[in-house]
mmCIF file of C-alpha atoms in Angstrom:
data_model
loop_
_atom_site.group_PDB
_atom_site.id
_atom_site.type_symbol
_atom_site.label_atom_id
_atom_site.label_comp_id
_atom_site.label_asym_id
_atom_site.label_seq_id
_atom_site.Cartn_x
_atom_site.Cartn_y
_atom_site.Cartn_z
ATOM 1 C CA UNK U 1 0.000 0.000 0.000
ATOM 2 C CA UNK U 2 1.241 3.265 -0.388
ATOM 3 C CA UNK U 3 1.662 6.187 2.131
ATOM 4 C CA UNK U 4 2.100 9.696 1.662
ATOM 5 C CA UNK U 5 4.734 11.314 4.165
ATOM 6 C CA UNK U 6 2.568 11.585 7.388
ATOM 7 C CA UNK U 7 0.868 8.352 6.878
ATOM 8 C CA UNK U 8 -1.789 9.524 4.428
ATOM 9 C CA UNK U 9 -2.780 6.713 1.857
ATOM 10 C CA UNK U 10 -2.494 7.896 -1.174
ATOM 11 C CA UNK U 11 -4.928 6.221 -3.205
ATOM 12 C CA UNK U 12 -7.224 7.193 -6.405
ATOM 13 C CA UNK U 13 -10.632 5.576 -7.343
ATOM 14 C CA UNK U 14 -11.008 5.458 -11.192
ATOM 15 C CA UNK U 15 -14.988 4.223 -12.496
ATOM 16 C CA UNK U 16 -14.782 3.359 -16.588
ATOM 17 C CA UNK U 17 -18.120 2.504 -18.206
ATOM 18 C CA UNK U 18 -20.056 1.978 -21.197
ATOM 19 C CA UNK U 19 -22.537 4.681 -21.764
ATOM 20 C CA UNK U 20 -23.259 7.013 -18.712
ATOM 21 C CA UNK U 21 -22.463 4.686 -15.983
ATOM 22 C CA UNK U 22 -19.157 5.748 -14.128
ATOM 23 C CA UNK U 23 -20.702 9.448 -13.648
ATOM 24 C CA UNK U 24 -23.755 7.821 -12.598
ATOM 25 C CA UNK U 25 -22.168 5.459 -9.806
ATOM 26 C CA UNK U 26 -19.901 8.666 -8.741
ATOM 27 C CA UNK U 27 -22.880 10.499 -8.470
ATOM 28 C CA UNK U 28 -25.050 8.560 -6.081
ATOM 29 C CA UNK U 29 -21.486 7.530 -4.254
ATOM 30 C CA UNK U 30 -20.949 11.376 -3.670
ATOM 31 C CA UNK U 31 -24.602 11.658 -3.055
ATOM 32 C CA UNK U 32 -24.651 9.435 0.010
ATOM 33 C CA UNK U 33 -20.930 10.108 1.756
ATOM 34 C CA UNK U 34 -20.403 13.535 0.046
ATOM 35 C CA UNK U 35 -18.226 14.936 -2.505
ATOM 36 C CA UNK U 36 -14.647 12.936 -2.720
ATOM 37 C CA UNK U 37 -11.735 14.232 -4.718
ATOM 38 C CA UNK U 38 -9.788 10.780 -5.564
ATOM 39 C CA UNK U 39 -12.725 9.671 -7.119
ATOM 40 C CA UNK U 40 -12.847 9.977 -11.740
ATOM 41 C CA UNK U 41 -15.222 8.498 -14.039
ATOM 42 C CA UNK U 42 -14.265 7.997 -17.632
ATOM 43 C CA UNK U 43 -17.593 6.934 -19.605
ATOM 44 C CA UNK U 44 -17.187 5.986 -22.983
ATOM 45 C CA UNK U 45 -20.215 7.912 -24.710
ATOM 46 C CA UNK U 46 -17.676 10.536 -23.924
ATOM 47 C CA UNK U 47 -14.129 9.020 -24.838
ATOM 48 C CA UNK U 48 -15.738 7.456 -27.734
ATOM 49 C CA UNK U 49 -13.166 4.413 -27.728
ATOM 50 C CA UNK U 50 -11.892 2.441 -24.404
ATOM 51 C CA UNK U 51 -8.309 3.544 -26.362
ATOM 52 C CA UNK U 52 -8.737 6.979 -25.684
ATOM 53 C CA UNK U 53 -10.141 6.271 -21.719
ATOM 54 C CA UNK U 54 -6.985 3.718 -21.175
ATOM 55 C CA UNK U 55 -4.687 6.744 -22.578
ATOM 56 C CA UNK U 56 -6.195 8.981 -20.137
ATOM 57 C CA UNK U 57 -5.644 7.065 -17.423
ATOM 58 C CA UNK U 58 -1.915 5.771 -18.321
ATOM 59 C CA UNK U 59 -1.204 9.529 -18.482
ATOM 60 C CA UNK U 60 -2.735 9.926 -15.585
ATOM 61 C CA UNK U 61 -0.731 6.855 -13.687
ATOM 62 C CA UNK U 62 2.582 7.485 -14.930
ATOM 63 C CA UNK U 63 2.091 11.091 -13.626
ATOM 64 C CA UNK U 64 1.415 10.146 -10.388
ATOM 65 C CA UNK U 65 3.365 6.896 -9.372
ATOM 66 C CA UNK U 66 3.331 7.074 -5.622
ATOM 67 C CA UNK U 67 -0.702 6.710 -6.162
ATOM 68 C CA UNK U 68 -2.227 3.451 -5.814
ATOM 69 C CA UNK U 69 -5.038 3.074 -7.954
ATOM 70 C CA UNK U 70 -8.426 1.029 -8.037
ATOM 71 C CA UNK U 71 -10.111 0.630 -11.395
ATOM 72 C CA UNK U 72 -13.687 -0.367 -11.375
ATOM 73 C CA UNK U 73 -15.070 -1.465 -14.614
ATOM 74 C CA UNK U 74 -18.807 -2.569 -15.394
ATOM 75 C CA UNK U 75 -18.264 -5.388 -17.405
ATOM 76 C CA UNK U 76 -15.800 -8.448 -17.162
ATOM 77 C CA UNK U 77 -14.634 -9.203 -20.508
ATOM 78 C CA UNK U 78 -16.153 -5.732 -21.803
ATOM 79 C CA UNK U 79 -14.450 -3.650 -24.396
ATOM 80 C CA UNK U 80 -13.451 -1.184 -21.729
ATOM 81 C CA UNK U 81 -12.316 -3.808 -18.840
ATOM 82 C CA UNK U 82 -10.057 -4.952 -21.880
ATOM 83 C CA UNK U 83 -8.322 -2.578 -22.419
ATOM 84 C CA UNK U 84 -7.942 -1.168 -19.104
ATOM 85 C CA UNK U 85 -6.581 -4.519 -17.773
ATOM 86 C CA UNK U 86 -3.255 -3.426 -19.831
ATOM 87 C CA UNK U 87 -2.521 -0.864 -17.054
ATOM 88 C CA UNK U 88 -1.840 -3.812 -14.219
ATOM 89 C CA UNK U 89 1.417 -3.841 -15.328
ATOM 90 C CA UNK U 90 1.933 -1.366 -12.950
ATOM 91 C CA UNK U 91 1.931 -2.778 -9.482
ATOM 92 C CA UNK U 92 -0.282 0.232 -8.124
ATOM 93 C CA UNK U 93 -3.032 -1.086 -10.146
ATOM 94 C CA UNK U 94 -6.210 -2.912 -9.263
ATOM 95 C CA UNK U 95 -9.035 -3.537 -11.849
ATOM 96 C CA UNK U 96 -12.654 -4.837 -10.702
ATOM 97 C CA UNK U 97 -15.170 -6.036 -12.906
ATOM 98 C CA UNK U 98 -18.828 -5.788 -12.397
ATOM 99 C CA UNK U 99 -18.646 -2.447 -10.435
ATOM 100 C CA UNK U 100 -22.052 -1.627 -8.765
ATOM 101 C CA UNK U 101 -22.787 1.023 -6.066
ATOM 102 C CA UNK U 102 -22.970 -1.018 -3.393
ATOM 103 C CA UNK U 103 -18.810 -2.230 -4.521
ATOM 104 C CA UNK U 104 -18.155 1.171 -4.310
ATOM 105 C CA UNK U 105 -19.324 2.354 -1.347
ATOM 106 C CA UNK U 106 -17.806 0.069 0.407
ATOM 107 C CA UNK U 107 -14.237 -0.180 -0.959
ATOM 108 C CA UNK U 108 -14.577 4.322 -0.742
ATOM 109 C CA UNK U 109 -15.941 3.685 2.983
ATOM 110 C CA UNK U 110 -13.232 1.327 3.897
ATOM 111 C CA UNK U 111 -10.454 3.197 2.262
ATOM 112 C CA UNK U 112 -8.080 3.146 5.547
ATOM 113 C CA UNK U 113 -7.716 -0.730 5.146
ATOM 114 C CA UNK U 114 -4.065 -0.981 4.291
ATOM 115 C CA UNK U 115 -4.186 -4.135 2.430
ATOM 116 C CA UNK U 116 -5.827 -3.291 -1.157
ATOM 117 C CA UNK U 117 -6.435 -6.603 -2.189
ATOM 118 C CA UNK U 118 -8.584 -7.832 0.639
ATOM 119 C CA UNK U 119 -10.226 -4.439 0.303
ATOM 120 C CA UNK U 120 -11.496 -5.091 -2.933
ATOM 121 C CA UNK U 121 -12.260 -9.127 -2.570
ATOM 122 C CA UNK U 122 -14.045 -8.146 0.799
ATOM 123 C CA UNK U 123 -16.296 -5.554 -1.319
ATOM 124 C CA UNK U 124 -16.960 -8.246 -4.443
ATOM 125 C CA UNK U 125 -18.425 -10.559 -1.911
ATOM 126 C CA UNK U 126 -20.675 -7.766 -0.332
ATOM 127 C CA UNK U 127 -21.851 -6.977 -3.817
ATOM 128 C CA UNK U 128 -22.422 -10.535 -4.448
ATOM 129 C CA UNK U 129 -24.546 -11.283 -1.066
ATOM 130 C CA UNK U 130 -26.498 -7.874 -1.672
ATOM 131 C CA UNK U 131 -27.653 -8.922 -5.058
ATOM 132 C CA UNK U 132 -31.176 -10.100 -4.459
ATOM 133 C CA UNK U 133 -34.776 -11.025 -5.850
ATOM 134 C CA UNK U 134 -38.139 -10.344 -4.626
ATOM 135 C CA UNK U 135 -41.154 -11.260 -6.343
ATOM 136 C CA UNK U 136 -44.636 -12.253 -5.795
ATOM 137 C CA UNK U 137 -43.904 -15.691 -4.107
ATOM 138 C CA UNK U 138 -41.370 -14.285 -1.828
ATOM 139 C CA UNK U 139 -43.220 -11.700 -0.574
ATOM 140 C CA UNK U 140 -46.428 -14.345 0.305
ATOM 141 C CA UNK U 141 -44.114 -16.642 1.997
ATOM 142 C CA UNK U 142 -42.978 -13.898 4.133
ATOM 143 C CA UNK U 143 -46.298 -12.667 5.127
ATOM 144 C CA UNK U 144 -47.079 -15.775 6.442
ATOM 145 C CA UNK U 145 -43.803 -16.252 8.439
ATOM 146 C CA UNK U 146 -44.026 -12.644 9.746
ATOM 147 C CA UNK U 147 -47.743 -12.791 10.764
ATOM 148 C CA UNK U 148 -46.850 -9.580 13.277
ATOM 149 C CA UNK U 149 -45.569 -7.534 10.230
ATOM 150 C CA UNK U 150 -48.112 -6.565 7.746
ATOM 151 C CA UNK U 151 -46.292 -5.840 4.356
ATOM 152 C CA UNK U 152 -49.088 -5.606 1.929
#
């Protein structure tokens, strides 16, 4: 991990998307814990090419080495997680796939955990266990196992 002199981590969040997406996660990150500086968004409906995004943020990376940077991407295998997976040849570099809110939030919330890598695989399993489905048959099955708690 890496420090700033006085013990300050010194680490960058970086959100890459298709279409509006990073802004949109920044957003409603920024919404709920306020407004963060370390935090970019790179979308491509305005880089036009995950090329131009990955340029961006090599500049970006070799300008500021004594950063250490987490990449979230929205999809695995995507055009833009391709290309961006180039950058971890630089040791300060973490890419996550699958980026939701909820992945975000907690890997920004958490940010004083030293070690990076259990940072992020702590906040991919949080995602994973928040990811959920209600529907009809759920809901009447728990109506009748809460009898106290009237949901509809």
């Amino acid at each position: 991990t890496f420090r700033q002199k006085g013990g300050d981590f010194m680490r960058k969040y970086i959100i890459a998307s298709h279409g509006g997406l990073a802004t949109g996660i920044k957003s409603a990150v920024e919404m709920i814990i306020g407004t963060c500086g370390n935090i970019e968004c790179y979308d491509l409906n305005t880089y036009s090419t995950p090329q131009k995004i990955y340029d961006v943020i090599l500049a970006e990376i070799e300008k500021n080495e004594s950063y250490e940077y987490i990449i979230f991407a929205d999809i695995p295998g995507g055009s833009v997680y391709n290309q961006l997976m180039h950058l971890c040849k630089f040791n300060s570099v973490y890419l996550v796939g699958g980026v939701n809110l909820g992945m975000a939030l907690e890997v920004i919330i958490n940010e004083e955990e030293e070690n990076t890598k259990n940072l992020i695989l702590d906040a991919i399993n949080e995602a994973v266990n928040s990811i959920a489905l209600i529907d009809n048959e759920f809901m009447k099955e728990k109506r009748n196992n809460d009898k106290e708690e009237i949901l509809w």
